[in-house]
Coordinates of C-alpha atoms and ligand atoms in Angstrom, one line a residue:
M1 CA -25.6 -10.8 -3.5
T2 CA -22.2 -12.2 -2.7
T3 CA -18.9 -10.7 -3.8
T4 CA -16.1 -13.1 -4.7
V5 CA -12.6 -12.1 -3.7
V6 CA -9.4 -13.9 -4.6
C7 CA -7.2 -14.4 -1.5
I8 CA -3.5 -15.0 -2.1
P9 CA -1.9 -15.9 1.2
G10 CA 1.7 -15.5 -0.1
D11 CA 5.0 -16.2 1.6
G12 CA 6.5 -15.7 5.1
I13 CA 4.0 -14.2 7.5
G14 CA 1.4 -14.0 4.6
P15 CA -0.6 -17.1 5.5
E16 CA -0.8 -16.1 9.2
V17 CA -2.0 -12.5 8.5
A18 CA -4.3 -13.7 5.6
A19 CA -6.1 -16.1 8.0
A20 CA -6.5 -13.4 10.6
M21 CA -7.9 -11.0 7.9
K22 CA -10.4 -13.5 6.7
T23 CA -11.6 -14.2 10.3
V24 CA -12.2 -10.5 10.8
V25 CA -14.0 -9.9 7.5
Q26 CA -16.2 -13.0 8.2
T27 CA -17.1 -11.5 11.6
T28 CA -18.5 -8.4 10.0
N29 CA -21.0 -10.6 8.1
A30 CA -20.0 -8.9 4.8
P31 CA -21.2 -11.2 2.0
I32 CA -17.7 -12.1 0.8
R33 CA -16.9 -15.5 -0.8
W34 CA -13.2 -16.3 -0.8
V35 CA -11.4 -18.1 -3.6
D36 CA -7.9 -19.1 -2.4
A37 CA -5.1 -18.9 -5.0
P38 CA -1.4 -19.6 -4.7
A39 CA 1.5 -17.3 -5.6
G40 CA 5.0 -16.6 -4.3
A41 CA 8.3 -18.2 -3.7
E42 CA 6.8 -21.1 -1.9
T43 CA 4.4 -21.7 -4.8
L44 CA 7.5 -22.0 -7.1
A45 CA 8.5 -25.1 -5.1
T46 CA 5.1 -26.7 -5.2
H47 CA 3.7 -25.6 -8.6
G48 CA 6.9 -24.9 -10.6
T49 CA 5.9 -21.3 -11.1
L50 CA 5.7 -18.2 -9.0
L51 CA 2.4 -17.1 -10.4
P52 CA 0.2 -20.0 -11.7
Q53 CA -2.1 -19.3 -14.6
S54 CA -5.0 -20.5 -12.5
T55 CA -4.3 -17.5 -10.1
I56 CA -4.1 -15.0 -12.9
D57 CA -7.4 -16.4 -14.3
A58 CA -9.1 -16.2 -10.9
I59 CA -8.0 -12.5 -10.5
D60 CA -9.1 -11.8 -14.1
R61 CA -12.5 -13.3 -13.4
C62 CA -13.2 -11.9 -10.0
R63 CA -11.6 -8.5 -10.6
L64 CA -11.0 -8.2 -6.8
A65 CA -8.2 -9.8 -4.8
I66 CA -6.3 -9.4 -1.6
K67 CA -2.8 -10.7 -1.1
G68 CA -0.3 -11.4 1.6
P69 CA 3.3 -10.5 0.8
T70 CA 5.3 -12.5 -1.7
R71 CA 9.1 -12.9 -1.4
T72 CA 11.3 -11.1 -3.9
P73 CA 15.0 -11.9 -3.4
K74 CA 17.4 -8.9 -3.2
G75 CA 20.0 -8.9 -6.0
A76 CA 19.8 -12.0 -8.2
G77 CA 16.8 -14.3 -8.5
H78 CA 13.2 -14.1 -9.8
S79 CA 11.4 -10.8 -10.4
S80 CA 8.6 -9.3 -8.2
I81 CA 5.2 -10.9 -8.4
N82 CA 3.7 -7.5 -7.3
V83 CA 5.3 -5.7 -10.3
E84 CA 4.0 -8.5 -12.6
L85 CA 0.5 -8.3 -11.3
R86 CA 0.4 -4.5 -11.4
R87 CA 1.6 -4.5 -15.0
R88 CA -0.7 -7.4 -16.1
F89 CA -3.9 -5.9 -14.7
D90 CA -2.8 -2.2 -15.3
L91 CA -3.2 -1.5 -11.6
H92 CA -1.7 2.0 -12.1
V93 CA -2.7 3.5 -8.8
G94 CA -0.8 2.5 -5.6
L95 CA -3.1 3.9 -2.9
R96 CA -1.7 4.0 0.6
P97 CA -3.3 5.8 3.5
F98 CA -1.2 6.5 6.6
R99 CA -3.2 7.5 9.7
S100 CA -2.2 7.8 13.4
L101 CA -3.7 5.2 15.6
P102 CA -4.4 5.8 19.3
F103 CA -1.4 4.1 20.8
P104 CA -1.0 4.7 24.5
Q105 CA 2.5 6.1 24.2
G106 CA 1.8 7.9 20.9
T107 CA 4.0 7.5 17.8
I108 CA 6.9 9.5 16.5
K109 CA 4.3 12.0 15.3
D110 CA 0.7 12.2 16.3
N111 CA -2.2 13.3 14.0
V112 CA -0.7 12.0 10.8
D113 CA -3.3 11.7 8.1
I114 CA -1.6 11.3 4.7
V115 CA -2.8 9.5 1.6
L116 CA -0.1 8.6 -0.9
F117 CA -0.8 8.0 -4.6
R118 CA 2.1 6.1 -6.1
Q119 CA 2.4 5.6 -9.8
N120 CA 2.5 1.8 -9.9
T121 CA 3.4 0.6 -13.4
E122 CA 6.2 2.6 -15.0
G123 CA 9.5 4.3 -14.2
F124 CA 12.4 2.4 -12.7
Y125 CA 10.2 -0.6 -11.8
D126 CA 9.6 -1.2 -15.5
C127 CA 13.0 -0.6 -17.0
R128 CA 15.6 -2.9 -18.5
E129 CA 18.9 -3.3 -16.8
D130 CA 21.7 -4.1 -19.2
V131 CA 25.1 -5.1 -17.8
D132 CA 28.3 -4.7 -19.9
L133 CA 31.9 -5.1 -19.2
G134 CA 33.4 -1.6 -19.6
P135 CA 37.0 -0.5 -19.5
D136 CA 36.9 -0.2 -15.7
G137 CA 34.7 -3.2 -14.9
P138 CA 31.0 -4.1 -15.1
E139 CA 28.6 -1.3 -16.0
V140 CA 24.8 -1.2 -15.7
T141 CA 22.7 0.8 -18.1
M142 CA 19.1 1.5 -17.2
S143 CA 16.5 3.3 -19.3
A144 CA 13.2 4.1 -17.6
R145 CA 10.0 5.4 -19.2
F146 CA 7.8 8.2 -17.6
T147 CA 4.7 9.1 -19.5
A148 CA 2.3 12.1 -19.3
L149 CA -0.6 9.7 -19.7
A150 CA 0.4 7.8 -16.5
M151 CA 0.7 11.0 -14.5
K152 CA -2.6 12.3 -15.8
R153 CA -4.4 9.1 -14.8
L154 CA -2.7 9.1 -11.4
A155 CA -3.4 12.8 -10.8
E156 CA -7.1 12.3 -11.8
S157 CA -7.5 9.5 -9.2
A158 CA -5.8 11.6 -6.5
F159 CA -7.9 14.8 -7.2
L160 CA -11.1 12.7 -7.4
F161 CA -10.2 11.1 -4.1
A162 CA -9.5 14.5 -2.5
R163 CA -12.8 15.8 -3.6
K164 CA -14.8 12.7 -2.5
H165 CA -13.1 12.7 0.9
G166 CA -13.0 16.4 1.6
R167 CA -9.2 16.6 1.5
K168 CA -7.7 20.1 1.1
K169 CA -4.5 19.7 -0.9
V170 CA -2.7 17.5 -3.5
T171 CA 1.1 17.7 -3.6
L172 CA 3.2 16.4 -6.5
I173 CA 6.6 15.2 -5.4
T174 CA 9.4 15.0 -8.1
K175 CA 13.1 15.5 -8.5
S176 CA 12.8 18.1 -11.3
N177 CA 16.0 20.0 -10.4
I178 CA 18.0 17.0 -11.6
F179 CA 15.6 15.1 -14.0
K180 CA 14.4 18.1 -15.8
K181 CA 12.6 16.5 -18.8
W182 CA 10.9 13.8 -16.7
G183 CA 10.0 16.5 -14.1
Y184 CA 8.6 18.8 -16.9
V185 CA 6.4 16.0 -18.4
Y186 CA 5.0 14.9 -15.0
R187 CA 4.5 18.5 -13.8
N188 CA 2.6 19.5 -17.0
A189 CA 0.4 16.4 -16.9
F190 CA -0.4 17.0 -13.2
D191 CA -1.2 20.7 -13.8
M192 CA -3.6 19.9 -16.6
I193 CA -5.6 17.7 -14.3
A194 CA -5.3 20.1 -11.3
A195 CA -6.9 22.8 -13.5
N196 CA -10.1 20.8 -13.5
Y197 CA -10.2 20.8 -9.7
P198 CA -10.2 24.5 -8.6
D199 CA -11.8 23.5 -5.3
I200 CA -8.6 21.5 -4.3
E201 CA -5.4 23.2 -3.6
H202 CA -2.2 21.9 -5.2
N203 CA 1.5 22.8 -5.1
V204 CA 2.4 25.4 -7.6
D205 CA 6.2 25.1 -6.9
D206 CA 7.9 21.8 -7.3
V207 CA 8.3 19.8 -4.1
L208 CA 11.5 17.7 -4.4
I209 CA 11.7 14.2 -3.0
D210 CA 14.6 15.1 -0.7
A211 CA 12.9 18.1 0.9
A212 CA 9.6 16.2 1.1
S213 CA 11.3 13.4 3.0
M214 CA 12.6 15.9 5.6
N215 CA 9.2 17.6 5.8
L216 CA 7.4 14.3 6.3
V217 CA 9.6 13.5 9.3
M218 CA 9.5 17.0 10.8
S219 CA 6.0 18.3 10.1
P220 CA 3.8 15.6 8.4
E221 CA 0.7 17.7 9.2
H222 CA 1.7 19.9 6.2
L223 CA 1.1 17.1 3.8
D224 CA -2.4 15.8 2.8
V225 CA -2.6 13.9 -0.5
I226 CA 0.7 13.1 -2.1
V227 CA 1.2 12.1 -5.8
T228 CA 4.5 10.7 -6.8
E229 CA 6.3 8.3 -9.1
N230 CA 6.8 4.6 -8.5
M231 CA 10.2 4.3 -6.7
F232 CA 9.8 7.6 -4.7
G233 CA 6.3 6.2 -3.7
D234 CA 7.9 2.9 -2.5
I235 CA 10.4 4.7 -0.3
L236 CA 8.0 7.3 1.1
S237 CA 5.6 4.5 1.9
D238 CA 8.0 3.0 4.4
L239 CA 8.9 6.4 5.8
C240 CA 5.2 7.2 6.3
A241 CA 4.6 3.8 7.8
G242 CA 7.4 4.6 10.3
L243 CA 5.6 7.8 11.3
V244 CA 2.4 5.9 12.2
G245 CA 3.9 3.0 14.1
G246 CA 5.7 0.8 11.5
L247 CA 5.1 -1.6 8.7
G248 CA 2.7 -3.7 10.8
V249 CA 0.0 -1.0 10.6
A250 CA 0.2 0.3 7.0
P251 CA -2.4 -0.9 4.5
G252 CA -2.5 -0.5 0.7
A253 CA -4.3 -1.0 -2.6
N254 CA -3.3 -1.4 -6.2
I255 CA -6.2 -0.1 -8.3
G256 CA -6.8 -0.1 -12.1
E257 CA -9.8 0.8 -14.3
T258 CA -11.3 -2.8 -14.0
H259 CA -9.3 -4.7 -11.4
A260 CA -8.0 -4.1 -7.8
I261 CA -5.6 -6.0 -5.6
F262 CA -5.3 -5.0 -1.9
E263 CA -2.1 -5.7 0.1
A264 CA -0.2 -4.5 3.1
V265 CA 2.9 -2.3 2.6
H266 CA 5.0 -4.8 4.5
G267 CA 7.0 -7.7 3.1
T268 CA 7.3 -11.3 4.1
A269 CA 9.0 -10.6 7.5
D270 CA 10.8 -13.9 7.3
D271 CA 12.4 -13.4 10.7
I272 CA 9.1 -13.9 12.5
A273 CA 7.3 -16.2 9.9
G274 CA 5.6 -19.3 11.4
K275 CA 5.9 -18.1 15.0
G276 CA 2.3 -16.8 15.2
V277 CA 3.4 -13.3 16.4
A278 CA 3.0 -11.3 13.2
N279 CA 0.9 -8.1 13.4
P280 CA -2.2 -8.7 11.1
M281 CA -3.4 -5.1 11.4
A282 CA -2.0 -3.9 8.0
L283 CA -3.8 -6.6 6.1
I284 CA -7.0 -6.3 8.1
L285 CA -6.9 -2.5 7.3
S286 CA -6.3 -3.4 3.6
A287 CA -9.4 -5.6 3.8
A288 CA -11.3 -2.5 5.1
M289 CA -10.2 -0.7 2.0
M290 CA -11.3 -3.7 -0.1
L291 CA -14.7 -3.6 1.5
D292 CA -15.0 0.2 0.8
H293 CA -14.1 -0.5 -2.8
A294 CA -16.6 -3.4 -3.1
G295 CA -19.5 -1.3 -1.8
Y296 CA -19.5 -2.3 1.9
P297 CA -18.5 1.0 3.6
G298 CA -20.4 0.2 6.8
E299 CA -18.4 -3.0 7.3
A300 CA -15.2 -1.1 6.5
V301 CA -15.9 1.5 9.2
R302 CA -16.7 -1.1 11.7
I303 CA -13.4 -2.8 11.2
R304 CA -11.5 0.5 11.5
T305 CA -13.4 1.3 14.7
A306 CA -12.7 -2.1 16.2
I307 CA -9.0 -1.8 15.4
N308 CA -8.9 1.7 17.1
E309 CA -10.7 0.3 20.1
V310 CA -8.2 -2.7 20.5
V311 CA -5.2 -0.4 19.9
G312 CA -6.5 2.2 22.4
S313 CA -7.3 -0.4 25.1
G314 CA -3.6 -1.0 25.6
H315 CA -4.1 -4.7 26.3
F316 CA -3.4 -6.3 22.9
V317 CA 0.0 -5.5 21.3
T318 CA 2.1 -7.6 18.9
G319 CA 5.9 -7.5 19.3
D320 CA 6.6 -5.0 16.5
L321 CA 4.6 -2.3 18.4
R322 CA 6.0 -2.9 21.8
K323 CA 7.7 0.5 22.0
L324 CA 4.4 2.3 21.6
Y325 CA 3.1 0.7 24.9
P326 CA 4.3 1.0 28.5
Q327 CA 7.2 -1.2 29.4
G328 CA 6.1 -4.6 30.6
T329 CA 2.9 -4.7 28.5
H330 CA 2.1 -8.3 27.7
L331 CA 2.8 -9.1 24.0
C332 CA 0.1 -11.0 22.2
T333 CA 0.0 -13.4 19.4
T334 CA -1.6 -12.9 15.9
K335 CA -4.5 -15.0 17.1
E336 CA -5.0 -13.1 20.3
F337 CA -5.0 -9.8 18.5
T338 CA -7.5 -11.1 15.9
T339 CA -9.8 -12.4 18.6
A340 CA -9.7 -9.0 20.3
V341 CA -10.7 -7.3 17.0
C342 CA -13.5 -9.8 16.5
W343 CA -14.7 -9.3 20.1
A344 CA -14.8 -5.5 19.5
L345 CA -16.8 -6.2 16.2
H346 CA -19.3 -8.4 18.1
H347 CA -20.0 -5.5 20.4
S348 CA -20.2 -2.8 17.8
Ligands
ATP1 P1 10.5 -6.7 1.4 O1 11.8 -6.6 0.7 O2 9.6 -7.7 0.9 O3 9.9 -5.3 1.6 P2 11.8 -6.7 4.0 O4 12.4 -7.8 4.8 O5 12.7 -5.6 3.5 O6 10.8 -7.2 2.9 P3 9.5 -6.5 5.6 O7 9.4 -8.0 5.5 O8 8.4 -5.7 5.2 O9 10.8 -5.9 4.9 O10 9.8 -6.2 7.2 C1 10.9 -5.7 7.8 C2 10.8 -6.1 9.3 O11 9.7 -5.4 9.9 C3 10.6 -7.6 9.4 O12 11.8 -8.3 9.5 C4 9.8 -7.6 10.7 O13 10.6 -7.7 11.8 C5 9.0 -6.3 10.7 N1 7.6 -6.5 10.2 C6 7.1 -6.2 9.0 N2 5.8 -6.5 8.9 C7 5.5 -7.0 10.1 C8 4.2 -7.4 10.7 N3 3.1 -7.5 9.9 N4 4.2 -7.9 11.9 C9 5.4 -7.8 12.7 N5 6.5 -7.4 12.2 C10 6.6 -7.0 11.0

């Protein structure tokens, strides 16, 4: 049987890393059939819309998609396609694993193995911003929604994951000393789910986002599975990516009850787009997550092993990771890195 997966190349370095990812998946011989679908700022120019109905229909039909980054301008301009897709398909779990790779020079911290569960569909990412002219100039009013239901569903996914993967502890991160009602609602919902998982440890005292950020930098080995709200999850994702080598190596998934969309944590990296030097590792590792989800765990493991081999060999490094290799190491292109991974797969 073949599994059909929608592939959205996206903007910036998206098409380059998506092509690399497809080559690697094809090399595993996993029975994946790709349906290419457009979305992003470049699609706006060609199709007159950021997210064509045909793309939405394809995701709806296949229930499985992998996407490259799509551009969201800072400040004014169009809203995020990711936020729209997460909302539309109720992809309420943002799942992001951060694992140390065997870089020759090591990373900021070795032995990081953290899995972050980010609430993906509510909070500040789903709030209205109203601008008024007040007595002292422009004023923005925001009103965000945080529901017990969303935290229950997220916590359930995190505890289930912890049990399935033999993880020891789930930690809820909030800002309950300032946002007391929101903190109370999320805490209560989390505790209700935690009570059903006596075999998994969880934090009884609140862990605040500020303290958690410092702990992650100083002693990440104390954190195992993290559960947190949408915006905190976004910020902690980049922090955790920094711990394991940078945005070029951090994969991710957006998962709902029926649909799932896999994507790297990084954005469009416009500064290097079109130059053939982007690191495709994050999207390739996202594809491994997709293969796990689609029922091809053997192929997923082979991809992770091949990546570890290539990283550990010290011979193939894209520019974003140059600091993790000895000075003077030859920097490779996206294609060279991809070929090295495929070569490792052929010999696995
Ligand atoms: P966004 O707002 O969409 O998150 P951003 O510009 O803030 O985008 P990214 O595009 O994710 O952030 O990346 C920031 C920088 O990190 C890029 O400019 C690029 O130099 C580097 N970078 C990110 N991803 C990669 C990658 N896959 N390969 C190489 N460099 C990368």
